[in-house]
mmCIF file of C-alpha atoms in Angstrom:
data_model
loop_
_atom_site.group_PDB
_atom_site.id
_atom_site.type_symbol
_atom_site.label_atom_id
_atom_site.label_comp_id
_atom_site.label_asym_id
_atom_site.label_seq_id
_atom_site.Cartn_x
_atom_site.Cartn_y
_atom_site.Cartn_z
ATOM 1 C CA MET A 1 0.000 0.000 0.000
ATOM 2 C CA SER A 2 1.226 3.502 -0.792
ATOM 3 C CA GLU A 3 -0.286 5.476 2.105
ATOM 4 C CA PRO A 4 1.309 5.468 5.568
ATOM 5 C CA ILE A 5 0.177 2.781 8.014
ATOM 6 C CA PHE A 6 -0.359 5.284 10.861
ATOM 7 C CA GLU A 7 -1.575 8.854 10.306
ATOM 8 C CA VAL A 8 -2.624 11.726 12.543
ATOM 9 C CA VAL A 9 -5.088 14.362 11.334
ATOM 10 C CA GLY A 10 -5.612 17.788 12.857
ATOM 11 C CA LEU A 11 -2.550 17.941 15.107
ATOM 12 C CA PRO A 12 0.332 20.315 14.362
ATOM 13 C CA TYR A 13 3.222 18.017 13.579
ATOM 14 C CA GLU A 14 6.965 18.556 13.127
ATOM 15 C CA GLU A 15 8.939 16.237 10.901
ATOM 16 C CA ASP A 16 12.038 16.630 13.102
ATOM 17 C CA ASN A 17 10.193 15.911 16.347
ATOM 18 C CA PRO A 18 11.357 12.533 17.675
ATOM 19 C CA ALA A 19 8.943 12.449 20.631
ATOM 20 C CA LEU A 20 6.620 9.827 19.108
ATOM 21 C CA LEU A 21 9.484 8.246 17.157
ATOM 22 C CA ARG A 22 7.723 9.073 13.910
ATOM 23 C CA VAL A 23 5.142 6.355 14.452
ATOM 24 C CA TRP A 24 2.490 8.687 13.022
ATOM 25 C CA SER A 25 2.652 10.600 9.744
ATOM 26 C CA ALA A 26 0.840 13.913 9.305
ATOM 27 C CA ALA A 27 -2.287 13.741 7.141
ATOM 28 C CA ALA A 28 -4.174 16.698 5.705
ATOM 29 C CA SER A 29 -7.693 15.372 6.065
ATOM 30 C CA SER A 30 -9.762 12.353 6.980
ATOM 31 C CA PRO A 31 -11.357 9.980 4.486
ATOM 32 C CA VAL A 32 -15.078 10.392 4.125
ATOM 33 C CA SER A 33 -16.721 7.950 6.486
ATOM 34 C CA PHE A 34 -19.943 7.136 8.217
ATOM 35 C CA ALA A 35 -18.510 8.613 11.440
ATOM 36 C CA ALA A 36 -16.358 11.474 10.196
ATOM 37 C CA GLU A 37 -19.363 13.245 8.694
ATOM 38 C CA GLU A 38 -20.925 13.877 12.088
ATOM 39 C CA SER A 39 -21.058 17.450 13.314
ATOM 40 C CA GLY A 40 -19.539 18.183 16.683
ATOM 41 C CA PRO A 41 -16.362 19.407 18.366
ATOM 42 C CA GLU A 42 -13.207 19.584 16.313
ATOM 43 C CA LYS A 43 -11.003 16.601 17.022
ATOM 44 C CA THR A 44 -7.633 15.040 16.359
ATOM 45 C CA ILE A 45 -7.883 11.729 14.496
ATOM 46 C CA TRP A 46 -5.348 8.937 14.922
ATOM 47 C CA ARG A 47 -5.812 6.535 12.016
ATOM 48 C CA MET A 48 -4.456 3.131 11.056
ATOM 49 C CA ASN A 49 -4.641 2.207 7.374
ATOM 50 C CA ILE A 50 -4.881 -1.581 7.355
ATOM 51 C CA PRO A 51 -2.930 -3.221 4.509
ATOM 52 C CA ASP A 52 -4.465 -6.119 2.583
ATOM 53 C CA ASP A 53 -2.106 -8.483 4.369
ATOM 54 C CA GLU A 54 -3.627 -8.446 7.849
ATOM 55 C CA ALA A 55 -0.733 -10.471 9.264
ATOM 56 C CA LEU A 56 1.487 -7.570 8.189
ATOM 57 C CA ALA A 57 -0.952 -5.197 9.908
ATOM 58 C CA GLU A 58 -0.501 -7.155 13.132
ATOM 59 C CA GLN A 59 3.280 -6.751 12.818
ATOM 60 C CA TRP A 60 2.919 -2.981 12.312
ATOM 61 C CA LEU A 61 0.648 -2.694 15.337
ATOM 62 C CA THR A 62 3.139 -4.566 17.495
ATOM 63 C CA LYS A 63 5.983 -2.379 16.234
ATOM 64 C CA GLY A 64 3.981 0.813 16.848
ATOM 65 C CA GLU A 65 3.065 -0.276 20.367
ATOM 66 C CA GLN A 66 6.725 -1.006 21.136
ATOM 67 C CA GLN A 67 7.848 2.357 19.748
ATOM 68 C CA LEU A 68 5.320 4.235 21.870
ATOM 69 C CA ASP A 69 6.452 2.338 24.959
ATOM 70 C CA GLN A 70 10.040 3.297 24.148
ATOM 71 C CA ALA A 71 8.975 6.935 23.701
ATOM 72 C CA GLN A 72 7.562 6.965 27.223
ATOM 73 C CA LYS A 73 10.830 5.543 28.584
ATOM 74 C CA LYS A 74 12.895 8.103 26.661
ATOM 75 C CA LEU A 75 10.882 11.003 28.074
ATOM 76 C CA ALA A 76 11.643 9.690 31.557
ATOM 77 C CA ASN A 77 15.318 10.604 30.976
ATOM 78 C CA ILE A 78 14.731 14.360 30.698
ATOM 79 C CA THR A 79 14.103 15.389 34.311
ATOM 80 C CA PRO A 80 16.926 13.290 35.865
ATOM 81 C CA ARG A 81 19.411 14.704 33.339
ATOM 82 C CA LEU A 82 18.359 18.273 34.077
ATOM 83 C CA ASN A 83 18.567 17.559 37.803
ATOM 84 C CA ARG A 84 22.125 16.280 37.382
ATOM 85 C CA LEU A 85 22.996 19.402 35.410
ATOM 86 C CA ALA A 86 21.556 21.558 38.198
ATOM 87 C CA GLU A 87 23.725 19.710 40.738
ATOM 88 C CA MET A 88 26.796 20.395 38.603
ATOM 89 C CA ALA A 89 25.987 24.084 38.073
ATOM 90 C CA PRO A 90 28.023 25.405 41.066
ATOM 91 C CA VAL A 91 31.044 23.366 39.950
ATOM 92 C CA ILE A 92 30.705 24.558 36.356
ATOM 93 C CA GLY A 93 30.541 28.138 37.558
ATOM 94 C CA ALA A 94 33.717 27.751 39.612
ATOM 95 C CA THR A 95 35.894 26.079 36.986
ATOM 96 C CA SER A 96 36.731 26.384 33.331
ATOM 97 C CA PHE A 97 33.548 26.319 31.266
ATOM 98 C CA ASP A 98 35.211 24.481 28.389
ATOM 99 C CA THR A 99 36.786 21.893 30.701
ATOM 100 C CA MET A 100 33.550 20.984 32.462
ATOM 101 C CA THR A 101 31.230 21.009 29.466
ATOM 102 C CA ALA A 102 33.518 18.812 27.362
ATOM 103 C CA ALA A 103 32.586 15.836 29.544
ATOM 104 C CA LEU A 104 28.843 16.426 29.230
ATOM 105 C CA PRO A 105 26.511 14.865 26.639
ATOM 106 C CA SER A 106 25.994 16.985 23.531
ATOM 107 C CA ALA A 107 22.464 18.060 24.524
ATOM 108 C CA GLU A 108 23.727 19.488 27.817
ATOM 109 C CA GLN A 109 26.647 21.174 26.044
ATOM 110 C CA ALA A 110 24.276 22.824 23.585
ATOM 111 C CA LEU A 111 21.953 23.944 26.374
ATOM 112 C CA LEU A 112 24.793 25.536 28.366
ATOM 113 C CA MET A 113 26.038 27.302 25.259
ATOM 114 C CA GLU A 114 22.574 28.726 24.605
ATOM 115 C CA MET A 115 22.267 29.785 28.234
ATOM 116 C CA SER A 116 25.601 31.600 28.061
ATOM 117 C CA ALA A 117 24.574 33.515 24.943
ATOM 118 C CA PRO A 118 23.051 37.016 25.158
ATOM 119 C CA PRO A 119 19.449 36.757 26.445
ATOM 120 C CA SER A 120 17.467 36.891 23.219
ATOM 121 C CA PHE A 121 15.132 33.999 23.953
ATOM 122 C CA GLY A 122 11.960 35.078 22.160
ATOM 123 C CA LEU A 123 9.019 32.758 21.632
ATOM 124 C CA THR A 124 10.027 30.983 18.445
ATOM 125 C CA GLU A 125 7.846 29.470 15.766
ATOM 126 C CA ASP A 126 8.494 26.056 17.337
ATOM 127 C CA ILE A 127 6.973 27.243 20.595
ATOM 128 C CA GLY A 128 3.937 28.558 18.739
ATOM 129 C CA VAL A 129 3.436 25.081 17.324
ATOM 130 C CA MET A 130 3.918 23.582 20.775
ATOM 131 C CA LEU A 131 1.295 25.844 22.351
ATOM 132 C CA GLU A 132 -1.124 24.955 19.576
ATOM 133 C CA LYS A 133 -0.551 21.295 20.461
ATOM 134 C CA VAL A 134 -1.561 22.067 24.028
ATOM 135 C CA HIS A 135 -4.765 23.634 22.769
ATOM 136 C CA GLN A 136 -5.523 20.692 20.490
ATOM 137 C CA ALA A 137 -4.672 18.012 23.045
ATOM 138 C CA VAL A 138 -6.485 19.489 26.021
ATOM 139 C CA ILE A 139 -9.496 21.291 24.561
ATOM 140 C CA HIS A 140 -10.518 19.161 21.621
ATOM 141 C CA TYR A 141 -11.949 15.702 21.414
ATOM 142 C CA ALA A 142 -9.859 12.962 19.843
ATOM 143 C CA ALA A 143 -10.723 9.968 17.731
ATOM 144 C CA ALA A 144 -9.153 6.741 16.537
ATOM 145 C CA GLU A 145 -10.150 5.004 13.358
ATOM 146 C CA THR A 146 -9.116 2.105 11.180
ATOM 147 C CA SER A 147 -9.553 2.131 7.433
ATOM 148 C CA GLN A 148 -8.901 -0.145 4.495
ATOM 149 C CA HIS A 149 -8.950 1.100 0.897
ATOM 150 C CA ASN A 150 -10.278 4.472 2.177
ATOM 151 C CA GLN A 151 -13.262 2.769 3.796
ATOM 152 C CA ILE A 152 -13.646 3.313 7.529
ATOM 153 C CA LEU A 153 -14.006 0.045 9.461
ATOM 154 C CA GLY A 154 -14.196 1.467 12.983
ATOM 155 C CA HIS A 155 -14.309 4.998 14.399
ATOM 156 C CA THR A 156 -14.039 5.727 18.138
ATOM 157 C CA VAL A 157 -14.448 9.205 19.604
ATOM 158 C CA PHE A 158 -13.178 9.756 23.147
ATOM 159 C CA SER A 159 -13.491 12.867 25.254
ATOM 160 C CA TRP A 160 -11.038 14.366 27.718
ATOM 161 C CA THR A 161 -13.003 12.724 30.541
ATOM 162 C CA GLY A 162 -12.528 9.257 29.014
ATOM 163 C CA ASP A 163 -15.994 8.718 27.582
ATOM 164 C CA ALA A 164 -15.864 6.756 24.311
ATOM 165 C CA ASP A 165 -18.316 6.045 21.525
ATOM 166 C CA THR A 166 -17.534 3.620 18.689
ATOM 167 C CA ALA A 167 -19.230 3.184 15.323
ATOM 168 C CA TRP A 168 -18.550 0.085 13.236
ATOM 169 C CA ALA A 169 -18.861 -0.653 9.552
ATOM 170 C CA SER A 170 -21.107 -3.603 8.830
ATOM 171 C CA GLN A 171 -18.278 -5.400 6.994
ATOM 172 C CA SER A 172 -15.743 -5.252 9.852
ATOM 173 C CA SER A 173 -14.408 -8.711 10.643
ATOM 174 C CA PRO A 174 -13.642 -9.886 14.207
ATOM 175 C CA ARG A 175 -9.932 -9.584 13.472
ATOM 176 C CA GLN A 176 -10.379 -6.024 12.207
ATOM 177 C CA VAL A 177 -12.376 -5.178 15.327
ATOM 178 C CA LYS A 178 -9.447 -6.368 17.462
ATOM 179 C CA MET A 179 -7.028 -4.281 15.388
ATOM 180 C CA HIS A 180 -9.249 -1.237 15.806
ATOM 181 C CA ARG A 181 -9.256 -1.668 19.570
ATOM 182 C CA ARG A 182 -5.458 -1.817 19.543
ATOM 183 C CA THR A 183 -5.413 1.331 17.412
ATOM 184 C CA VAL A 184 -7.609 3.047 20.009
ATOM 185 C CA ARG A 185 -5.118 2.106 22.734
ATOM 186 C CA MET A 186 -2.248 3.437 20.589
ATOM 187 C CA ALA A 187 -4.142 6.695 20.043
ATOM 188 C CA LEU A 188 -4.728 7.139 23.771
ATOM 189 C CA VAL A 189 -1.075 6.443 24.570
ATOM 190 C CA SER A 190 0.015 8.835 21.811
ATOM 191 C CA ARG A 191 -2.236 11.612 23.089
ATOM 192 C CA ASP A 192 -0.995 11.071 26.644
ATOM 193 C CA THR A 193 2.624 11.074 25.424
ATOM 194 C CA THR A 194 2.080 14.349 23.567
ATOM 195 C CA ILE A 195 0.524 15.973 26.630
ATOM 196 C CA ARG A 196 3.315 14.619 28.816
ATOM 197 C CA LEU A 197 5.886 16.078 26.412
ATOM 198 C CA LEU A 198 4.249 19.490 26.582
ATOM 199 C CA PHE A 199 4.072 19.637 30.365
ATOM 200 C CA LEU A 200 7.619 18.292 30.562
ATOM 201 C CA THR A 201 8.720 21.199 28.364
ATOM 202 C CA VAL A 202 7.146 23.692 30.757
ATOM 203 C CA GLN A 203 8.705 21.984 33.795
ATOM 204 C CA SER A 204 12.097 21.917 32.073
ATOM 205 C CA ALA A 205 11.821 25.619 31.214
ATOM 206 C CA ILE A 206 11.298 26.387 34.905
ATOM 207 C CA LYS A 207 14.419 24.380 35.808
ATOM 208 C CA ILE A 208 16.462 26.051 33.069
ATOM 209 C CA ALA A 209 15.331 29.506 34.185
ATOM 210 C CA ALA A 210 16.453 28.653 37.721
ATOM 211 C CA LEU A 211 19.854 27.559 36.381
ATOM 212 C CA SER A 212 20.362 30.757 34.415
ATOM 213 C CA SER A 213 22.276 33.600 36.022
ATOM 214 C CA GLY A 214 20.849 36.158 33.611
ATOM 215 C CA GLY A 215 17.387 36.499 35.082
ATOM 216 C CA VAL A 216 15.731 34.524 32.273
ATOM 217 C CA THR A 217 12.061 33.809 32.923
ATOM 218 C CA ALA A 218 10.486 30.398 32.486
ATOM 219 C CA ALA A 219 8.458 31.709 29.539
ATOM 220 C CA ALA A 220 11.613 32.969 27.833
ATOM 221 C CA ALA A 221 13.335 29.629 28.515
ATOM 222 C CA LEU A 222 10.641 27.604 26.718
ATOM 223 C CA PRO A 223 12.566 27.518 23.396
ATOM 224 C CA LEU A 224 15.683 26.308 25.249
ATOM 225 C CA ALA A 225 13.701 23.558 26.978
ATOM 226 C CA TRP A 226 12.027 22.503 23.734
ATOM 227 C CA ASN A 227 15.345 22.298 21.884
ATOM 228 C CA TYR A 228 17.009 20.463 24.774
ATOM 229 C CA ILE A 229 14.273 17.817 24.943
ATOM 230 C CA LYS A 230 14.414 17.223 21.196
ATOM 231 C CA GLN A 231 18.188 16.858 21.342
ATOM 232 C CA VAL A 232 18.066 14.390 24.235
ATOM 233 C CA LEU A 233 15.461 12.276 22.449
ATOM 234 C CA ALA A 234 17.473 12.389 19.223
ATOM 235 C CA GLU A 235 20.581 11.251 21.147
ATOM 236 C CA LEU A 236 18.676 8.337 22.631
ATOM 237 C CA GLU A 237 17.294 7.361 19.224
ATOM 238 C CA ALA A 238 20.776 7.428 17.716
ATOM 239 C CA LEU A 239 22.144 5.324 20.572
ATOM 240 C CA GLU A 240 19.339 2.811 20.179
ATOM 241 C CA ALA A 241 19.909 2.606 16.416
ATOM 242 C CA SER A 242 23.640 1.990 16.871
ATOM 243 C CA GLN A 243 22.952 -0.736 19.441
ATOM 244 C CA GLN A 244 20.559 -2.468 17.059
ATOM 245 C CA GLU A 245 23.110 -2.323 14.252
ATOM 246 C CA ALA A 246 25.684 -3.937 16.533
ATOM 247 C CA LEU A 247 23.466 -6.959 17.175
#
């Protein structure tokens, strides 16, 4: 099949954002379906396009589930690394900057370099996209759907409170129903991961502002936090890829 297996509709998406490990591809619009035509709140749609080979679809689902689990574990590295950097801050300030930073991971080196630059930390375009993600993730409903040959097989809408409503196509097989339910779980995990990433960015900005000696506010440190998180996740992806190649 030519279209991506997993797509997300209605969520601002960055091609260089490793947070969801590129499990989902951005899609411009949703296929016409019995469920998508309903009027109601705007929503983000997480969609799985089932290939003709349903055994292959099972493999993709398993791979996607594993990648999302790994994404959660990678995000768990951010706060401990920032805490370690905060513990080192007095030592860094008392010794040679170049000597101390040379032993740090590249993400920490880049962060310290940005912090030592003149304070010109405006809200960048990246942060505008991030804030729009907050709006989409928190305010709007979300949905998960499975499709095959542009025909919707199952469409589940879930609210912020956890209420869910599913519509099924009459031709959905039991196996396709099971795949749809797994897609729903992936969508929920993906939404939670996105929200976790956003709040982690805010928390990291507060820590970075506290580390700065230039009176930088947490709001002004948001771009630094966002860039730092992306760099840490990219480092972890590269490390994981090199480990897999070594096997």
